[in-house]
Short mmCIF file of C-alpha atoms in Angstrom, two decimals:
data_model
loop_
_atom_site.label_atom_id
_atom_site.label_comp_id
_atom_site.label_asym_id
_atom_site.label_seq_id
_atom_site.Cartn_x
_atom_site.Cartn_y
_atom_site.Cartn_z
CA MET L 1 65.80 -42.64 31.37
CA GLY L 2 65.85 -38.85 31.51
CA THR L 3 63.46 -38.47 28.59
CA ARG L 4 61.61 -35.15 28.34
CA MET L 5 58.08 -35.77 27.09
CA PHE L 6 55.42 -33.28 26.06
CA VAL L 7 51.79 -34.31 25.48
CA TYR L 8 49.45 -32.37 23.19
CA HIS L 9 45.66 -32.53 22.69
CA GLU L 10 45.03 -34.50 25.89
CA ASP L 11 41.37 -33.48 25.72
CA ARG L 12 40.96 -35.98 22.86
CA ILE L 13 41.71 -38.98 25.10
CA PRO L 14 38.52 -40.87 26.06
CA ILE L 15 38.19 -40.80 29.83
CA ASP L 16 36.94 -44.38 30.06
CA GLY L 17 35.54 -47.21 27.99
CA PRO L 18 37.22 -49.39 25.38
CA VAL L 19 39.90 -47.70 23.28
CA LEU L 20 42.03 -49.10 20.46
CA VAL L 21 45.25 -47.06 20.42
CA VAL L 22 47.06 -46.92 17.07
CA GLY L 23 50.57 -45.44 16.94
CA ASN L 24 53.70 -45.17 14.83
CA HIS L 25 56.60 -47.31 15.96
CA ARG L 26 60.38 -46.92 15.98
CA SER L 27 61.61 -47.69 19.49
CA PHE L 28 61.31 -50.17 22.33
CA MET L 29 60.26 -47.13 24.37
CA ASP L 30 57.05 -46.55 22.40
CA ALA L 31 54.76 -48.68 24.56
CA PRO L 32 55.82 -47.27 27.94
CA VAL L 33 55.80 -43.63 26.77
CA LEU L 34 52.26 -44.04 25.42
CA MET L 35 51.15 -45.57 28.71
CA ALA L 36 52.61 -42.56 30.53
CA ALA L 37 51.08 -40.06 28.10
CA LEU L 38 47.55 -41.52 28.09
CA LYS L 39 47.60 -42.18 31.85
CA ARG L 40 45.78 -45.49 31.47
CA PRO L 41 47.13 -49.05 31.28
CA ILE L 42 47.42 -50.15 27.65
CA ARG L 43 47.60 -53.80 26.61
CA PHE L 44 49.88 -53.72 23.59
CA ALA L 45 50.04 -56.45 20.99
CA CYS L 46 53.72 -57.05 20.22
CA HIS L 47 55.73 -59.05 17.72
CA HIS L 48 56.02 -62.81 18.17
CA TYR L 49 59.79 -62.73 18.70
CA MET L 50 59.43 -60.50 21.76
CA GLY L 51 57.76 -63.39 23.52
CA GLN L 52 60.58 -65.76 22.57
CA VAL L 53 63.71 -63.81 23.54
CA PRO L 54 64.75 -64.16 27.21
CA VAL L 55 64.73 -60.94 29.25
CA MET L 56 62.77 -59.18 26.49
CA ARG L 57 59.89 -61.58 27.14
CA ASP L 58 59.92 -60.68 30.84
CA ILE L 59 59.95 -56.95 30.08
CA VAL L 60 57.04 -56.94 27.65
CA THR L 61 54.84 -59.20 29.74
CA SER L 62 55.51 -57.13 32.88
CA LEU L 63 54.20 -54.11 30.96
CA GLY L 64 50.99 -55.98 30.20
CA CYS L 65 51.81 -56.57 26.55
CA PHE L 66 50.74 -59.76 24.80
CA PRO L 67 53.11 -61.25 22.19
CA LEU L 68 51.35 -62.45 19.05
CA PRO L 69 51.32 -66.15 18.15
CA GLU L 70 53.31 -67.68 15.29
CA PRO L 71 52.26 -66.59 11.75
CA GLU L 72 49.71 -69.32 11.07
CA ARG L 73 47.70 -68.35 14.17
CA ARG L 74 48.66 -64.66 14.41
CA GLN L 75 45.55 -63.01 12.99
CA GLN L 76 43.14 -65.27 14.83
CA GLY L 77 45.06 -64.89 18.11
CA PHE L 78 45.18 -61.11 17.83
CA LEU L 79 41.46 -60.79 17.08
CA HIS L 80 40.50 -63.15 19.90
CA ARG L 81 42.68 -61.57 22.59
CA GLY L 82 42.01 -58.02 21.44
CA SER L 83 38.24 -58.57 21.47
CA GLU L 84 38.39 -59.98 25.00
CA LEU L 85 40.29 -56.94 26.29
CA LEU L 86 38.09 -54.37 24.53
CA HIS L 87 34.95 -56.08 25.80
CA ALA L 88 36.44 -55.73 29.30
CA GLN L 89 36.58 -51.93 28.71
CA GLN L 90 40.37 -51.85 28.45
CA MET L 91 42.78 -49.97 26.22
CA VAL L 92 44.41 -52.11 23.56
CA GLY L 93 47.47 -50.81 21.70
CA ILE L 94 48.77 -51.74 18.29
CA PHE L 95 51.64 -50.57 16.10
CA PRO L 96 50.31 -51.43 12.63
CA GLU L 97 53.61 -50.79 10.83
CA GLY L 98 54.80 -54.10 12.27
CA ALA L 99 58.48 -54.95 12.75
CA GLN L 100 59.77 -53.14 9.66
CA PRO L 101 60.59 -49.73 11.29
CA MET L 102 62.08 -51.49 14.31
CA VAL L 103 64.52 -53.63 12.35
CA ASN L 104 65.35 -51.06 9.67
CA PHE L 105 66.05 -47.56 10.99
CA THR L 106 63.52 -45.00 9.75
CA SER L 107 63.19 -41.21 9.94
CA PRO L 108 61.26 -39.87 12.97
CA LYS L 109 58.63 -38.29 10.71
CA LYS L 110 58.17 -41.18 8.30
CA VAL L 111 55.19 -43.52 8.66
CA GLY L 112 55.23 -46.85 6.85
CA ASP L 113 52.29 -48.77 5.45
CA PHE L 114 49.76 -50.07 7.96
CA HIS L 115 48.70 -53.67 8.34
CA ARG L 116 44.91 -53.87 8.49
CA GLY L 117 44.41 -56.23 11.41
CA PHE L 118 43.51 -53.47 13.88
CA ALA L 119 40.68 -52.25 11.64
CA HIS L 120 39.21 -55.76 11.44
CA LEU L 121 39.42 -55.95 15.25
CA ALA L 122 37.59 -52.62 15.60
CA PHE L 123 34.66 -53.73 13.46
CA ARG L 124 34.48 -57.29 14.76
CA SER L 125 34.55 -56.27 18.40
CA SER L 126 31.19 -56.15 20.13
CA ALA L 127 32.42 -53.58 22.67
CA PRO L 128 30.00 -50.61 22.71
CA ASN L 129 31.26 -47.02 22.35
CA LEU L 130 34.60 -48.16 20.97
CA ALA L 131 37.05 -45.40 20.03
CA VAL L 132 40.06 -45.87 17.75
CA LEU L 133 42.64 -43.34 18.90
CA PRO L 134 45.51 -42.41 16.55
CA VAL L 135 48.60 -41.19 18.42
CA ALA L 136 51.81 -39.79 16.91
CA ILE L 137 55.14 -40.31 18.67
CA ALA L 138 57.35 -37.46 17.45
CA SER L 139 61.00 -37.73 18.47
CA THR L 140 62.96 -34.47 18.36
CA ASP L 141 66.16 -35.67 20.06
CA GLU L 142 67.36 -39.25 20.17
CA THR L 143 70.35 -41.57 20.04
CA THR L 144 70.49 -44.82 18.09
CA TYR L 145 72.63 -47.74 19.23
CA PRO L 146 73.29 -51.14 17.61
CA ALA L 147 71.42 -53.54 19.90
CA VAL L 148 71.66 -57.16 18.70
CA PRO L 149 72.55 -58.85 15.40
CA VAL L 150 69.42 -59.36 13.33
CA LYS L 151 70.51 -62.92 12.56
CA LEU L 152 70.46 -63.71 16.28
CA LEU L 153 66.76 -62.82 16.51
CA GLY L 154 66.14 -65.25 13.67
CA LEU L 155 67.13 -68.08 16.01
CA PHE L 156 64.18 -67.21 18.25
CA ASP L 157 61.73 -66.46 15.44
CA PRO L 158 62.74 -68.09 12.13
CA SER L 159 59.31 -67.23 10.69
CA GLU L 160 60.20 -63.52 10.36
CA PRO L 161 61.73 -62.74 6.92
CA LEU L 162 63.24 -59.50 8.25
CA PHE L 163 65.60 -61.56 10.40
CA ASP L 164 67.21 -63.23 7.39
CA GLY L 165 69.45 -60.23 6.67
CA TRP L 166 72.73 -59.09 8.15
CA GLY L 167 73.31 -56.02 10.25
CA TRP L 168 72.22 -54.86 13.68
CA HIS L 169 68.79 -54.34 15.17
CA PRO L 170 68.80 -50.62 16.09
CA MET L 171 67.85 -49.44 19.57
CA VAL L 172 66.41 -45.91 19.51
CA VAL L 173 66.57 -44.06 22.82
CA TYR L 174 64.43 -40.93 23.05
CA HIS L 175 65.83 -37.89 24.86
CA ARG L 176 63.05 -35.48 23.92
CA LEU L 177 59.74 -36.24 22.26
CA SER L 178 56.20 -35.06 21.76
CA ILE L 179 53.12 -37.25 22.04
CA LEU L 180 50.40 -35.83 19.81
CA ILE L 181 46.90 -37.21 20.31
CA GLY L 182 44.80 -37.47 17.17
CA ARG L 183 41.06 -37.17 16.78
CA PRO L 184 39.34 -40.39 17.87
CA TYR L 185 37.38 -42.41 15.34
CA TRP L 186 34.22 -43.75 16.96
CA ILE L 187 32.98 -47.10 15.67
CA THR L 188 29.26 -46.82 14.96
CA GLN L 189 26.71 -49.58 14.69
CA SER L 190 26.04 -48.67 11.06
CA GLU L 191 29.74 -49.20 10.22
CA ARG L 192 29.70 -52.59 11.92
CA GLN L 193 26.69 -53.51 9.82
CA ALA L 194 28.55 -52.33 6.70
CA TYR L 195 31.46 -54.60 7.60
CA GLN L 196 30.24 -57.46 5.47
CA GLY L 197 30.44 -58.61 1.88
CA ARG L 198 31.89 -56.22 -0.64
CA GLN L 199 31.46 -53.23 1.69
CA ALA L 200 33.82 -54.68 4.28
CA LYS L 201 36.94 -53.84 2.28
CA THR L 202 35.88 -50.21 1.89
CA THR L 203 34.94 -49.92 5.56
CA VAL L 204 38.33 -51.26 6.65
CA SER L 205 40.21 -49.06 4.15
CA ASN L 206 38.44 -45.94 5.44
CA LEU L 207 39.60 -46.58 9.01
CA VAL L 208 43.16 -47.52 8.00
CA ASP L 209 43.46 -44.42 5.78
CA TYR L 210 42.05 -42.17 8.51
CA THR L 211 44.48 -43.29 11.20
CA HIS L 212 47.48 -43.22 8.85
CA ARG L 213 46.57 -39.75 7.60
CA GLU L 214 45.98 -38.43 11.13
CA ILE L 215 49.33 -39.69 12.46
CA THR L 216 51.22 -38.45 9.38
CA MET L 217 49.64 -35.00 9.67
CA LEU L 218 50.52 -34.74 13.36
CA LEU L 219 54.13 -35.79 12.76
CA GLN L 220 54.63 -33.38 9.89
CA GLY L 221 53.17 -30.52 11.89
CA CYS L 222 55.41 -31.15 14.91
CA LYS L 223 58.29 -28.70 15.30
CA ASP L 224 61.76 -30.02 16.03
CA SER L 225 62.48 -27.55 18.80
#
């Protein structure tokens, strides 16, 4: 698509082994640009509606992404499939901001709140030497187009409250961007042991805060030119 991409801190990318990639999310291009930047196949978890909409479903599955189940089975399905892939020494990708920044246009340097599912996956996975890799996608030149009416997506996924509103689902096309690799967070056996009882909440919060802080810092430090 003519996008110019620059990758920084490539030495932080684990050469092999299981990796849980955590990134900010604003565009349909995010998954493929991260695959190109990290130079390894990444199995991204994606929103339920992406597996319901014709054409979009074919695109995401051809990239190796796995759409999440409906809400009542979403967490369980994500943990099960993610654990299988990590145990097979693969890279699993997640955009923990969810659908919010995709449906409602956000600033390139703004990071929303993170859902905590990826942290639970990291500590529940039995994959040894697991690294959680925060990655910032910093757009410095882009164009935004109205893609489809939000209400239309509600026909395919009525469970998503974001699709109840009016307006258009934005499509952000990157022309120039930087991919900034954060410092990996290695999951230790002692942390897995601490992931129980009252300590579990603190253990999860530490990982969520670390990845959010790392991505925010990288975005804010990225120059626009």
